[in-house]
Amino acid sequence: MNKTNWRQKMLEEMEKHADSRPRLLLHVCCAPCSSGCLEELCAHFDVTCFYYNPNISPKEEFDRRASELERLTQEMPLKGSPKVEIGTYDPEKFDRIARGLEKVPEGGERCFACYRLRLEEAARRAREGAYDYFTTTLSISPLKNADKLNAIGGELAETYGVPYLFSDFKKADGYLRSIRLSKEYQLYRQDYCGCIYSKEESERKHAAKPSVQE
């Protein structure tokens, strides 16, 4: 079975608007992941960064990532000067969709439910704001399932009447570019996705690593 080339679909969509700048609502998870995405997207769209992540724990982590995103958009020379909207922090919404899935490993059904939670709020906001497209930075991570993200995005586009910009930002060295930009702008790079379960899994992996002897 041929695998869908999501990046090619994005490039083809961009080509349709070579002489215009559509409005794009970009769901963002953090500044490091946003950096490479914004560099590419701002060349073609008027972008609003929508930071909506009720999964992130604790609140101090949520605030720190939001602050870094705002700093990045102020310091990075991006065409169109993207706006930033900070969504409501409501961890109870994540707790509800994660109930019964607490023991599922990272990358499984709990994560897919989290994708949908965040993308649906982005789709709702895109409809309210009369945006031309919505999409997410999540696919830039090698740990995120781009096929699942695009499937959910496509479903929500039908429901909310706003086209989803299919994408896979990790391709064409997109992930590597985000790492380089994170170093250039000295961005805080977290060592877990965001939720308490990913934090606990990250801590277990660190604890299992053998200590380096001097």
PDB file of C-alpha atoms in Angstrom, residues 38-193:
ATOM      1  CA  LEU A  38       6.561  28.943  11.323  1.00  0.00           C
ATOM      2  CA  GLU A  39       9.626  29.515   9.171  1.00  0.00           C
ATOM      3  CA  GLU A  40       7.948  27.628   6.326  1.00  0.00           C
ATOM      4  CA  LEU A  41       4.317  28.573   6.836  1.00  0.00           C
ATOM      5  CA  CYS A  42       4.806  32.303   7.322  1.00  0.00           C
ATOM      6  CA  ALA A  43       6.271  32.509   3.823  1.00  0.00           C
ATOM      7  CA  HIS A  44       2.839  31.518   2.444  1.00  0.00           C
ATOM      8  CA  PHE A  45       0.161  32.316   5.044  1.00  0.00           C
ATOM      9  CA  ASP A  46      -0.892  34.959   7.531  1.00  0.00           C
ATOM     10  CA  VAL A  47      -0.477  32.826  10.621  1.00  0.00           C
ATOM     11  CA  THR A  48      -2.055  32.945  14.058  1.00  0.00           C
ATOM     12  CA  CYS A  49      -0.443  30.619  16.588  1.00  0.00           C
ATOM     13  CA  PHE A  50      -3.084  29.009  18.768  1.00  0.00           C
ATOM     14  CA  TYR A  51      -1.515  27.599  21.919  1.00  0.00           C
ATOM     15  CA  TYR A  52      -4.139  25.213  23.242  1.00  0.00           C
ATOM     16  CA  ASN A  53      -2.772  22.369  25.358  1.00  0.00           C
ATOM     17  CA  PRO A  54      -4.880  21.339  28.370  1.00  0.00           C
ATOM     18  CA  ASN A  55      -2.831  18.134  28.489  1.00  0.00           C
ATOM     19  CA  ILE A  56       0.285  19.901  29.762  1.00  0.00           C
ATOM     20  CA  SER A  57       1.114  19.342  33.418  1.00  0.00           C
ATOM     21  CA  PRO A  58       1.812  21.108  35.701  1.00  0.00           C
ATOM     22  CA  LYS A  59       0.448  24.647  35.151  1.00  0.00           C
ATOM     23  CA  GLU A  60       3.958  26.078  35.526  1.00  0.00           C
ATOM     24  CA  GLU A  61       5.049  23.997  32.536  1.00  0.00           C
ATOM     25  CA  PHE A  62       2.080  25.224  30.509  1.00  0.00           C
ATOM     26  CA  ASP A  63       2.980  28.837  31.296  1.00  0.00           C
ATOM     27  CA  ARG A  64       6.665  28.363  30.548  1.00  0.00           C
ATOM     28  CA  ARG A  65       5.986  26.900  27.112  1.00  0.00           C
ATOM     29  CA  ALA A  66       3.497  29.677  26.341  1.00  0.00           C
ATOM     30  CA  SER A  67       6.059  32.315  27.325  1.00  0.00           C
ATOM     31  CA  GLU A  68       8.731  30.747  25.118  1.00  0.00           C
ATOM     32  CA  LEU A  69       6.341  30.722  22.160  1.00  0.00           C
ATOM     33  CA  GLU A  70       5.631  34.424  22.618  1.00  0.00           C
ATOM     34  CA  ARG A  71       9.353  35.158  22.844  1.00  0.00           C
ATOM     35  CA  LEU A  72      10.109  33.174  19.710  1.00  0.00           C
ATOM     36  CA  THR A  73       7.522  35.029  17.604  1.00  0.00           C
ATOM     37  CA  GLN A  74       8.933  38.344  18.816  1.00  0.00           C
ATOM     38  CA  GLU A  75      12.587  37.495  18.166  1.00  0.00           C
ATOM     39  CA  MET A  76      12.450  35.379  15.011  1.00  0.00           C
ATOM     40  CA  PRO A  77      12.206  37.409  11.771  1.00  0.00           C
ATOM     41  CA  LEU A  78       9.041  35.894  10.298  1.00  0.00           C
ATOM     42  CA  LYS A  79       7.104  37.267   7.353  1.00  0.00           C
ATOM     43  CA  GLY A  80       3.742  38.673   8.395  1.00  0.00           C
ATOM     44  CA  SER A  81       4.597  38.826  12.105  1.00  0.00           C
ATOM     45  CA  PRO A  82       2.417  35.937  13.337  1.00  0.00           C
ATOM     46  CA  LYS A  83       0.008  36.564  16.185  1.00  0.00           C
ATOM     47  CA  VAL A  84      -0.219  34.395  19.291  1.00  0.00           C
ATOM     48  CA  GLU A  85      -3.415  33.366  21.066  1.00  0.00           C
ATOM     49  CA  ILE A  86      -3.119  31.528  24.376  1.00  0.00           C
ATOM     50  CA  GLY A  87      -6.002  29.135  24.863  1.00  0.00           C
ATOM     51  CA  THR A  88      -7.688  28.419  28.180  1.00  0.00           C
ATOM     52  CA  TYR A  89      -5.839  26.027  30.474  1.00  0.00           C
ATOM     53  CA  ASP A  90      -8.441  23.441  31.416  1.00  0.00           C
ATOM     54  CA  PRO A  91      -6.682  20.203  32.448  1.00  0.00           C
ATOM     55  CA  GLU A  92      -9.993  18.594  33.406  1.00  0.00           C
ATOM     56  CA  LYS A  93     -10.775  18.258  29.695  1.00  0.00           C
ATOM     57  CA  PHE A  94      -7.642  16.190  29.204  1.00  0.00           C
ATOM     58  CA  ASP A  95      -8.326  14.173  32.339  1.00  0.00           C
ATOM     59  CA  ARG A  96     -11.733  13.195  30.956  1.00  0.00           C
ATOM     60  CA  ILE A  97     -10.452  11.950  27.599  1.00  0.00           C
ATOM     61  CA  ALA A  98      -7.522  10.119  29.279  1.00  0.00           C
ATOM     62  CA  ARG A  99      -9.731   8.276  31.776  1.00  0.00           C
ATOM     63  CA  GLY A 100      -9.290   4.535  31.345  1.00  0.00           C
ATOM     64  CA  LEU A 101      -6.221   5.052  29.149  1.00  0.00           C
ATOM     65  CA  GLU A 102      -3.767   5.949  31.897  1.00  0.00           C
ATOM     66  CA  LYS A 103      -1.633   2.830  31.390  1.00  0.00           C
ATOM     67  CA  VAL A 104      -1.495   3.021  27.592  1.00  0.00           C
ATOM     68  CA  PRO A 105       2.103   3.639  26.412  1.00  0.00           C
ATOM     69  CA  GLU A 106       3.034   6.895  24.686  1.00  0.00           C
ATOM     70  CA  GLY A 107       1.994   6.915  21.057  1.00  0.00           C
ATOM     71  CA  GLY A 108      -1.202   4.909  21.590  1.00  0.00           C
ATOM     72  CA  GLU A 109      -4.910   5.587  21.963  1.00  0.00           C
ATOM     73  CA  ARG A 110      -4.509   8.131  24.762  1.00  0.00           C
ATOM     74  CA  CYS A 111      -2.304  10.241  22.502  1.00  0.00           C
ATOM     75  CA  PHE A 112      -4.787   9.925  19.638  1.00  0.00           C
ATOM     76  CA  ALA A 113      -7.577  11.161  21.909  1.00  0.00           C
ATOM     77  CA  CYS A 114      -5.327  14.062  22.902  1.00  0.00           C
ATOM     78  CA  TYR A 115      -4.686  14.914  19.248  1.00  0.00           C
ATOM     79  CA  ARG A 116      -8.431  15.104  18.694  1.00  0.00           C
ATOM     80  CA  LEU A 117      -9.049  17.198  21.813  1.00  0.00           C
ATOM     81  CA  ARG A 118      -6.593  19.859  20.718  1.00  0.00           C
ATOM     82  CA  LEU A 119      -7.362  19.779  17.007  1.00  0.00           C
ATOM     83  CA  GLU A 120     -11.103  20.038  17.608  1.00  0.00           C
ATOM     84  CA  GLU A 121     -10.641  23.192  19.644  1.00  0.00           C
ATOM     85  CA  ALA A 122      -8.429  24.563  16.862  1.00  0.00           C
ATOM     86  CA  ALA A 123     -11.092  23.719  14.252  1.00  0.00           C
ATOM     87  CA  ARG A 124     -13.758  25.421  16.365  1.00  0.00           C
ATOM     88  CA  ARG A 125     -11.605  28.516  16.781  1.00  0.00           C
ATOM     89  CA  ALA A 126     -10.776  28.547  13.055  1.00  0.00           C
ATOM     90  CA  ARG A 127     -14.479  28.541  12.202  1.00  0.00           C
ATOM     91  CA  GLU A 128     -15.226  31.303  14.686  1.00  0.00           C
ATOM     92  CA  GLY A 129     -12.389  33.416  13.276  1.00  0.00           C
ATOM     93  CA  ALA A 130     -13.264  32.727   9.623  1.00  0.00           C
ATOM     94  CA  TYR A 131      -9.817  31.320   8.886  1.00  0.00           C
ATOM     95  CA  ASP A 132      -9.039  29.792   5.505  1.00  0.00           C
ATOM     96  CA  TYR A 133      -7.164  26.809   6.994  1.00  0.00           C
ATOM     97  CA  PHE A 134      -6.140  25.217  10.255  1.00  0.00           C
ATOM     98  CA  THR A 135      -3.358  22.759  11.042  1.00  0.00           C
ATOM     99  CA  THR A 136      -0.963  21.748  13.838  1.00  0.00           C
ATOM    100  CA  THR A 137       2.755  21.672  14.569  1.00  0.00           C
ATOM    101  CA  LEU A 138       2.462  18.212  16.143  1.00  0.00           C
ATOM    102  CA  SER A 139       3.592  16.316  13.048  1.00  0.00           C
ATOM    103  CA  ILE A 140       7.079  17.800  13.290  1.00  0.00           C
ATOM    104  CA  SER A 141       7.880  15.355  16.088  1.00  0.00           C
ATOM    105  CA  PRO A 142       9.194  11.912  15.084  1.00  0.00           C
ATOM    106  CA  LEU A 143       7.142  10.579  18.014  1.00  0.00           C
ATOM    107  CA  LYS A 144       3.813  11.806  16.600  1.00  0.00           C
ATOM    108  CA  ASN A 145       1.711   9.836  14.122  1.00  0.00           C
ATOM    109  CA  ALA A 146       1.274  12.053  11.067  1.00  0.00           C
ATOM    110  CA  ASP A 147      -1.234   9.696   9.426  1.00  0.00           C
ATOM    111  CA  LYS A 148      -3.456   9.827  12.504  1.00  0.00           C
ATOM    112  CA  LEU A 149      -3.127  13.599  12.839  1.00  0.00           C
ATOM    113  CA  ASN A 150      -4.095  14.156   9.209  1.00  0.00           C
ATOM    114  CA  ALA A 151      -6.997  11.709   9.435  1.00  0.00           C
ATOM    115  CA  ILE A 152      -8.382  13.554  12.476  1.00  0.00           C
ATOM    116  CA  GLY A 153      -7.752  16.924  10.849  1.00  0.00           C
ATOM    117  CA  GLY A 154      -9.609  15.852   7.724  1.00  0.00           C
ATOM    118  CA  GLU A 155     -12.602  14.641   9.749  1.00  0.00           C
ATOM    119  CA  LEU A 156     -12.773  17.879  11.716  1.00  0.00           C
ATOM    120  CA  ALA A 157     -12.511  19.919   8.525  1.00  0.00           C
ATOM    121  CA  GLU A 158     -15.714  18.253   7.352  1.00  0.00           C
ATOM    122  CA  THR A 159     -17.421  18.859  10.683  1.00  0.00           C
ATOM    123  CA  TYR A 160     -16.428  22.509  11.130  1.00  0.00           C
ATOM    124  CA  GLY A 161     -16.282  23.628   7.503  1.00  0.00           C
ATOM    125  CA  VAL A 162     -12.683  24.878   7.568  1.00  0.00           C
ATOM    126  CA  PRO A 163     -10.082  23.129   5.360  1.00  0.00           C
ATOM    127  CA  TYR A 164      -7.319  21.299   7.164  1.00  0.00           C
ATOM    128  CA  LEU A 165      -3.819  21.889   5.796  1.00  0.00           C
ATOM    129  CA  PHE A 166      -2.497  18.326   5.530  1.00  0.00           C
ATOM    130  CA  SER A 167       1.161  18.217   6.504  1.00  0.00           C
ATOM    131  CA  ASP A 168       4.071  16.264   7.880  1.00  0.00           C
ATOM    132  CA  PHE A 169       6.495  18.886   9.103  1.00  0.00           C
ATOM    133  CA  LYS A 170       9.202  16.423  10.112  1.00  0.00           C
ATOM    134  CA  LYS A 171       9.875  15.633   6.442  1.00  0.00           C
ATOM    135  CA  ALA A 172      12.542  17.386   4.341  1.00  0.00           C
ATOM    136  CA  ASP A 173      14.684  17.734   7.495  1.00  0.00           C
ATOM    137  CA  GLY A 174      11.958  19.761   9.193  1.00  0.00           C
ATOM    138  CA  TYR A 175      12.636  18.200  12.579  1.00  0.00           C
ATOM    139  CA  LEU A 176      16.380  18.806  12.274  1.00  0.00           C
ATOM    140  CA  ARG A 177      15.689  22.414  11.295  1.00  0.00           C
ATOM    141  CA  SER A 178      13.574  22.870  14.431  1.00  0.00           C
ATOM    142  CA  ILE A 179      16.476  21.609  16.557  1.00  0.00           C
ATOM    143  CA  ARG A 180      18.877  24.067  14.914  1.00  0.00           C
ATOM    144  CA  LEU A 181      16.470  26.978  15.385  1.00  0.00           C
ATOM    145  CA  SER A 182      15.884  25.992  19.011  1.00  0.00           C
ATOM    146  CA  LYS A 183      19.618  26.205  19.630  1.00  0.00           C
ATOM    147  CA  GLU A 184      19.901  29.494  17.732  1.00  0.00           C
ATOM    148  CA  TYR A 185      17.163  31.135  19.817  1.00  0.00           C
ATOM    149  CA  GLN A 186      18.127  29.285  23.010  1.00  0.00           C
ATOM    150  CA  LEU A 187      14.642  27.900  23.426  1.00  0.00           C
ATOM    151  CA  TYR A 188      13.626  25.829  26.393  1.00  0.00           C
ATOM    152  CA  ARG A 189      13.310  22.236  25.124  1.00  0.00           C
ATOM    153  CA  GLN A 190      11.201  20.054  27.409  1.00  0.00           C
ATOM    154  CA  ASP A 191      12.050  16.356  27.798  1.00  0.00           C
ATOM    155  CA  TYR A 192       8.455  15.081  27.771  1.00  0.00           C
ATOM    156  CA  CYS A 193       5.462  15.662  25.529  1.00  0.00           C
TER     157      CYS A 193
END
